[in-house]
Short mmCIF file of C-alpha atoms in Angstrom, two decimals:
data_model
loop_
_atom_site.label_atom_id
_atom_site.label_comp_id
_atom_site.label_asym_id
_atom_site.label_seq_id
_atom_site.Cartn_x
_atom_site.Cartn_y
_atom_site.Cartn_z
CA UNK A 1 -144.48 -158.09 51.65
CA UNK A 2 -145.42 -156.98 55.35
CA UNK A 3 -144.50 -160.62 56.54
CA UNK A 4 -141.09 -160.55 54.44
CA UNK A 5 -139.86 -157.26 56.37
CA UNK A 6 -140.95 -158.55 60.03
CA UNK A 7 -138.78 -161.36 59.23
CA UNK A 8 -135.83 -159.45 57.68
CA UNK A 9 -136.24 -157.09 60.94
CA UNK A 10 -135.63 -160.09 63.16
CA UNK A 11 -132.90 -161.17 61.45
CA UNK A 12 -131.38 -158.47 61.60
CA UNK A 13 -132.17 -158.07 65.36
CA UNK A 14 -130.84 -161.56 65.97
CA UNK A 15 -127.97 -160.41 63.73
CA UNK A 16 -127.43 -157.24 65.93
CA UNK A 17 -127.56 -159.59 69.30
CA UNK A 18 -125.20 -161.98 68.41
CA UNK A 19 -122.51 -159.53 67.40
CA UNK A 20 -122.87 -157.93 71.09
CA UNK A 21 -122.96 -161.23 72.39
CA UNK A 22 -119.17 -161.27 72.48
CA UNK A 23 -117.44 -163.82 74.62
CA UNK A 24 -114.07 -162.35 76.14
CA UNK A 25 -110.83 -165.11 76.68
CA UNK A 26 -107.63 -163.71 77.85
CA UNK A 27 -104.84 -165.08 79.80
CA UNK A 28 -102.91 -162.69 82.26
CA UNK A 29 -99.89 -162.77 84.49
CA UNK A 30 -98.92 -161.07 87.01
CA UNK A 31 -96.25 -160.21 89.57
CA UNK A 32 -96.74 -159.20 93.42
CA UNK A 33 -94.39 -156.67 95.59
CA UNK A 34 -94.20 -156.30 99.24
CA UNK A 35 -91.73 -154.53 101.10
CA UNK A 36 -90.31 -153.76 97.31
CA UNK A 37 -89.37 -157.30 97.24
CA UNK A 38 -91.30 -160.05 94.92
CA UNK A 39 -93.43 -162.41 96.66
CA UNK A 40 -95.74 -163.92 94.30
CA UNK A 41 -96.76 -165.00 90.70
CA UNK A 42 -99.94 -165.11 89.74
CA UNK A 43 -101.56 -166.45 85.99
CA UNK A 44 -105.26 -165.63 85.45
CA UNK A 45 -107.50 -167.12 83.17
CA UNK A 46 -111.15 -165.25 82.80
CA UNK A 47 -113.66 -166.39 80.11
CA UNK A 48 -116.35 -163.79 80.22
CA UNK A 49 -120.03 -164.09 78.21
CA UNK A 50 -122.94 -162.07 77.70
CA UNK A 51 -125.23 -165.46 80.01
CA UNK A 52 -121.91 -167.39 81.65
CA UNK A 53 -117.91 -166.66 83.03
CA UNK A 54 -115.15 -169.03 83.92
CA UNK A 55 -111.80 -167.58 85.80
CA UNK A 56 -108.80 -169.72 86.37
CA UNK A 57 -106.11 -168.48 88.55
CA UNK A 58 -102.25 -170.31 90.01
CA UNK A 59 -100.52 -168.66 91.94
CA UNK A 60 -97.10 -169.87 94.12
CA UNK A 61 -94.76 -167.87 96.51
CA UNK A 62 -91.30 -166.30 95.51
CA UNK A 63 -88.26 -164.97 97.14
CA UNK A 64 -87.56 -164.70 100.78
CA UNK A 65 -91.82 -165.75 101.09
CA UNK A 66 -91.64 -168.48 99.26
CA UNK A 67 -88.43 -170.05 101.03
CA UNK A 68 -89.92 -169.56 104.40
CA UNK A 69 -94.10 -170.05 103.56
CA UNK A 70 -93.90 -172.23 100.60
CA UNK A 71 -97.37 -172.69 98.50
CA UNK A 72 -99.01 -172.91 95.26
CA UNK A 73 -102.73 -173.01 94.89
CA UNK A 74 -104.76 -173.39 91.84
CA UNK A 75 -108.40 -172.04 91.77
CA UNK A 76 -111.34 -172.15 89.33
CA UNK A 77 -114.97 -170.82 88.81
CA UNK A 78 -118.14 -171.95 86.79
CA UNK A 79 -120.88 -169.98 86.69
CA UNK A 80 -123.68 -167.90 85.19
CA UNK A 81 -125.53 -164.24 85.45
CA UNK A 82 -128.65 -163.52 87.00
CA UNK A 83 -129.93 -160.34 86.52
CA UNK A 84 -126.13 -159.19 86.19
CA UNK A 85 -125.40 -160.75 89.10
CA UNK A 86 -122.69 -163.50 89.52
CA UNK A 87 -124.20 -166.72 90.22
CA UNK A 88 -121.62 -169.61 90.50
CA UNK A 89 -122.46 -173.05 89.41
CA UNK A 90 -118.64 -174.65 90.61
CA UNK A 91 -115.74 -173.82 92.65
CA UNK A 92 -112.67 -175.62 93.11
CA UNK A 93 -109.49 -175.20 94.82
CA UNK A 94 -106.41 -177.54 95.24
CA UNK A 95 -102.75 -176.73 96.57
CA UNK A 96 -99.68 -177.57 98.55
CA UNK A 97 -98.81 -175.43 101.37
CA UNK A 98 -96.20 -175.57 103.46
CA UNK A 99 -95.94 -179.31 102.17
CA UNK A 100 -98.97 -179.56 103.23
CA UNK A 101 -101.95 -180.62 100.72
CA UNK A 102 -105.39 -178.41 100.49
CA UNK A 103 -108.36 -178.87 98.48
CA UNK A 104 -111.73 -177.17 98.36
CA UNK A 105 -115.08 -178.27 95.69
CA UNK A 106 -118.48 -176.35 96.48
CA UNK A 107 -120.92 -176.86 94.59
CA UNK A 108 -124.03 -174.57 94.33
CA UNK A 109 -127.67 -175.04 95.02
CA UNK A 110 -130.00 -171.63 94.70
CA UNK A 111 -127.85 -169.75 95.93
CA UNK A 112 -127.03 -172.31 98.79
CA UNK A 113 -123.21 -173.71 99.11
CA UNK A 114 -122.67 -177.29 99.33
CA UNK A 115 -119.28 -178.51 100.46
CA UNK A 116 -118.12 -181.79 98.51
CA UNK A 117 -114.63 -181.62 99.42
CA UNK A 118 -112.87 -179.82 102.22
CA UNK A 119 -109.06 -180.89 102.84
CA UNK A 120 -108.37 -180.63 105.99
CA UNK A 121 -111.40 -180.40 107.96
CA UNK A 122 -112.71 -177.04 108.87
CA UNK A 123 -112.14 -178.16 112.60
CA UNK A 124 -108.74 -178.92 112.23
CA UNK A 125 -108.04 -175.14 112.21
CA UNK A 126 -111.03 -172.56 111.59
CA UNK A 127 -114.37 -172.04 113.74
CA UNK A 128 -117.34 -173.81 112.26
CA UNK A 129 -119.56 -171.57 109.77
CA UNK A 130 -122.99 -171.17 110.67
CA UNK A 131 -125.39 -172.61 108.03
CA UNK A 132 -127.23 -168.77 107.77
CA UNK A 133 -124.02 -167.10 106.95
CA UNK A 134 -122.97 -169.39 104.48
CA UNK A 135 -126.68 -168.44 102.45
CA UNK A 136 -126.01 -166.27 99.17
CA UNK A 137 -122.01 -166.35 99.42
CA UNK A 138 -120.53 -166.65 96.19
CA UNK A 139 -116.17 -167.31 96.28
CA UNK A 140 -113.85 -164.23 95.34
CA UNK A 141 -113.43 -165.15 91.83
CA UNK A 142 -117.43 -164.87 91.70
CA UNK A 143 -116.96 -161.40 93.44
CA UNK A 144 -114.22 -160.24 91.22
CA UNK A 145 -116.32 -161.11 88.05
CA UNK A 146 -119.39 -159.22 89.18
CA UNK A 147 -117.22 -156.36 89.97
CA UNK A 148 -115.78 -156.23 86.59
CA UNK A 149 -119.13 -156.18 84.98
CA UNK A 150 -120.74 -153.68 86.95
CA UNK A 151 -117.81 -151.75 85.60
CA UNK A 152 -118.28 -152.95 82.13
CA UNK A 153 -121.81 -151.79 82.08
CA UNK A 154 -122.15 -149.05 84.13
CA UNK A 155 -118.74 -147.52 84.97
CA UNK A 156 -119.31 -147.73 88.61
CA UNK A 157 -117.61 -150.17 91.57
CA UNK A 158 -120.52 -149.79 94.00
CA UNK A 159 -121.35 -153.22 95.22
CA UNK A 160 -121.18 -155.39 98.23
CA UNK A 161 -121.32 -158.93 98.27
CA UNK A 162 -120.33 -162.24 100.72
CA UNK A 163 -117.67 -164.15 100.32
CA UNK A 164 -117.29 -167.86 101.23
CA UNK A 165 -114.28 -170.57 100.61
CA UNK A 166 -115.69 -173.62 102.52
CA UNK A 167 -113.99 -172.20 105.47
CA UNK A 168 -114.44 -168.36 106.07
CA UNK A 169 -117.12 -165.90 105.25
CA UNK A 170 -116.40 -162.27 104.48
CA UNK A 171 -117.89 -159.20 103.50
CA UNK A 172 -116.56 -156.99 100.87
CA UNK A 173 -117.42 -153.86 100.27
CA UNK A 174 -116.60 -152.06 96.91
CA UNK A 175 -116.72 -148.47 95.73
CA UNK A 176 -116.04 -146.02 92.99
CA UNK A 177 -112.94 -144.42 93.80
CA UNK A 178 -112.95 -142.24 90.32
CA UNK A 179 -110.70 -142.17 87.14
CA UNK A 180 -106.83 -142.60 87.78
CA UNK A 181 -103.90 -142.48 85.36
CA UNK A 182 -101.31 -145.33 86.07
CA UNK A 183 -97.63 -144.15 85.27
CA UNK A 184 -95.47 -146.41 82.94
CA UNK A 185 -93.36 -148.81 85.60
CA UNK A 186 -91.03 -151.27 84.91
CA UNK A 187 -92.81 -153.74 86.97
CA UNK A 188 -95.99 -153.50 84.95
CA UNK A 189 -96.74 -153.99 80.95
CA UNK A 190 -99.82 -151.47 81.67
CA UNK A 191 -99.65 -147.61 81.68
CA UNK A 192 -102.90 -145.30 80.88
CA UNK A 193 -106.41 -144.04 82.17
CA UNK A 194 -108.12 -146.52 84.07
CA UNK A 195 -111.15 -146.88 86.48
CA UNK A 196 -110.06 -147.21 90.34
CA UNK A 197 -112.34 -149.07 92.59
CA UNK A 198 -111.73 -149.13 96.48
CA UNK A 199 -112.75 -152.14 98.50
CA UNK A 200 -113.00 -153.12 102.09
CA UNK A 201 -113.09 -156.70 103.20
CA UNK A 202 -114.01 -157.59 106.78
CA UNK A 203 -113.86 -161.06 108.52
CA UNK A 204 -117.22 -162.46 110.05
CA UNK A 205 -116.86 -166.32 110.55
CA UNK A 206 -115.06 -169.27 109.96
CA UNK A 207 -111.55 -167.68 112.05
CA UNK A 208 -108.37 -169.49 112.62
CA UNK A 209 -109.15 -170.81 116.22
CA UNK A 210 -107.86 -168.31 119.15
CA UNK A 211 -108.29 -165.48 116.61
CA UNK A 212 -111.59 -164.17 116.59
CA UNK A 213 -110.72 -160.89 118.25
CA UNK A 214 -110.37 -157.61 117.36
CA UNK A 215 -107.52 -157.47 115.38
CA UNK A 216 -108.76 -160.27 113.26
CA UNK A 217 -112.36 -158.76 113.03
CA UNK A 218 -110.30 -155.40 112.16
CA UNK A 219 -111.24 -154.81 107.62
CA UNK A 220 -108.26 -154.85 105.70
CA UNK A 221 -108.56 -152.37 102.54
CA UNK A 222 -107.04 -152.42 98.87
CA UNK A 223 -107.86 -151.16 95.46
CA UNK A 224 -108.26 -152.25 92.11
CA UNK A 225 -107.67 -150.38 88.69
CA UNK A 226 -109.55 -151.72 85.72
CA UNK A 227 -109.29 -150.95 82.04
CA UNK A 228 -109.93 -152.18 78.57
CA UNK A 229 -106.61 -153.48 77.12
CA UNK A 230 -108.50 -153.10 73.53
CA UNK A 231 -110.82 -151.08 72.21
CA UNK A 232 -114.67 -152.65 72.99
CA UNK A 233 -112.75 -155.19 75.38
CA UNK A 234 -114.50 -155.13 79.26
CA UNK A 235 -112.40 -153.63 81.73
CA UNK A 236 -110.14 -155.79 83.03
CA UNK A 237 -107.90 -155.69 86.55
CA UNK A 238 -103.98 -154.43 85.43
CA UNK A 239 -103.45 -153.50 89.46
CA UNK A 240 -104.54 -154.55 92.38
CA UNK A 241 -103.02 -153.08 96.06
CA UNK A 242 -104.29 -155.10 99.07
CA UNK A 243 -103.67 -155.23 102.48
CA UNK A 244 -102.38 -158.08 104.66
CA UNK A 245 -101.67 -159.33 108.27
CA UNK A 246 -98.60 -161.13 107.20
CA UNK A 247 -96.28 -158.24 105.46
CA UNK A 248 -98.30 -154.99 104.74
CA UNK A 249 -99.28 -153.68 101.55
CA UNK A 250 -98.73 -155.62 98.74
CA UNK A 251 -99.15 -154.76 95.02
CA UNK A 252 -100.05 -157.08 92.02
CA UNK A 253 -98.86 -155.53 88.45
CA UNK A 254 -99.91 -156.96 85.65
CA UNK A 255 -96.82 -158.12 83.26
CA UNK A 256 -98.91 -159.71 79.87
CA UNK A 257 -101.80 -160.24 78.36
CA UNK A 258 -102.58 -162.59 75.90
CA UNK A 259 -105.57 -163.11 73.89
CA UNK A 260 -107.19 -166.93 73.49
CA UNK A 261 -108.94 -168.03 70.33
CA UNK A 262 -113.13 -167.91 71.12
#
C-alpha cells in the first residue's frame, strides 16, 4: 500500500511539473516612429521553455529612412538556461544594407564566443575586440530573453549583462522602473497595466574606426514595457523607446500578436 502511494505521489508530481513546464510560441509585429514619422518594421518570433528559448526577429527600413539607408536584417538565437540565466548555444545574423551584404554566425563555447562567419571583416570598419572582453557576452536577443524572465519570475528588471555581435561589445544595464499604464494609441494593438523597465547601454569596444571618443563612449538610454497578453502568458515586450545617434528617440509599438501551435 505504502509503495502504491509514493508512486501515485510522483506521478502526480511529474504530473504537476509538466503542466508548469509550458513552452510559450508567439509571433509579433511591430512598427517604429521617429520624428512621428515610420521608420521601421519589425516581426519577432520568441519560443520560450521552462530549460531552452529561440527568438527570431526581420526587420527592414521604411519611409524617408529606408529610401536614403536602405536595409533588412534577419537575426536568430538558440539557446538554453543556466541557473535562469540566458546561455546561448547559436547566433546568426544575415542582411543587405545599403546594397551591401552582412552576415554574422557565433557559435558558443562555455560561455566563450567563437566567430564562424563575419561578413565583412571586423577590420574593414570596427576596432578589433579584445579576446577578455569578448568572455561571457551573450547577443541582445540573449539579453532581451533573460530580461523577460527575470520579469516572468520575479517582477523585477534589475540585471546587467554584456553584449557582443562579432563586432562590438556593450554593456547594458537594466532596472525596475515600476508599474505603468499604456494609453490606447492608434499606432499600437496594446493598451493596459504593464511592467516598465529602464535600460542603459554603453559602448566599450569594437567602435567604428575614428569614433572611439566621447560622444561614442557617451550611454544611450530607452525603456521597455512588458506584459502578459493572456492570462498565465510571461510578460512579453508591447513597447520599447530607445535612443539613437542617427535620429533621436525612436519608439517600437507593437501592432499583433499571434499565437503558434506548441
Amino acid at each position: 500500500m505504502h509503495r502504491t502511494l509514493t508512486a501515485a505521489a510522483a506521478l502526480l508530481m511529474l504530473a504537476a511539473t509538466a503542466a508548469s513546464a509550458q513552452v510559450t510560441q508567439v509571433q509579433l509585429a511591430y512598427d517604429t516612429y521617429a520624428a512621428g514619422i515610420e521608420v521601421m518594421q519589425l516581426r519577432a518570433f520568441f519560443g520560450l521553455g521552462p530549460w531552452n528559448y529561440h527568438i527570431d526577429i526581420d526587420y527592414h527600413t521604411t519611409g524617408l529612412v529606408g529610401v536614403f539607408y536602405s536595409g533588412r536584417q534577419v537575426n536568430t538565437v538558440r539557446g538554453v538556461w543556466q541557473d535562469d540565466q540566458a546561455a546561448p548555444s547559436e547566433f546568426f545574423g544575415e542582411g543587405v544594407w545599403r546594397g551591401h551584404p552582412r552576415r554574422t554566425l557565433i557559435a558558443y563555447d562555455h560561455g566563450l564566443p567563437r566567430i564562424k562567419e563575419l561578413e565583412p571583416p571586423q577590420e574593414t570598419e570596427r576596432e578589433a575586440v579584445p579576446s577578455d572582453l569578448q568572455l561571457h557576452t551573450m547577443d541582445t536577443l540573449s539579453a532581451l530573453a533573460q530580461l523577460m524572465r527575470r520579469v516572468a519570475r520575479e517582477r523585477t528588471c534589475e540585471t546587467t549583462v554584456r553584449t557582443y555581435d562579432g563586432r562590438r561589445v556593450l554593456e547594458v544595464a537594466a532596472h525596475t522602473g515600476g508599474a505603468d499604464t499604456l494609453e490606447p494609441t492608434g499606432r499600437s494593438s496594446f493598451s493596459g497595466p504593464t511592467l516598465r523597465c529602464d535600460f542603459e547601454g554603453r559602448e566599450l569596444a569594437g567602435f567604428l574606426l575614428g569614433q572611439d571618443d566621447p560622444e561614442h563612449r557617451r550611454p544611450l538610454h530607452g525603456s521597455a514595457w512588458l506584459a502578459s497578453l493572456n492570462p498565465g502568458a510571461p510578460p512579453l515586450p508591447v513597447r520599447i523607446a530607445f535612443q539613437t545617434r542617427w535620429f533621436g528617440l525612436a519608439t517600437m509599438y507593437l501592432t499583433s500578436a499571434t499565437e503558434r501551435p506548441e
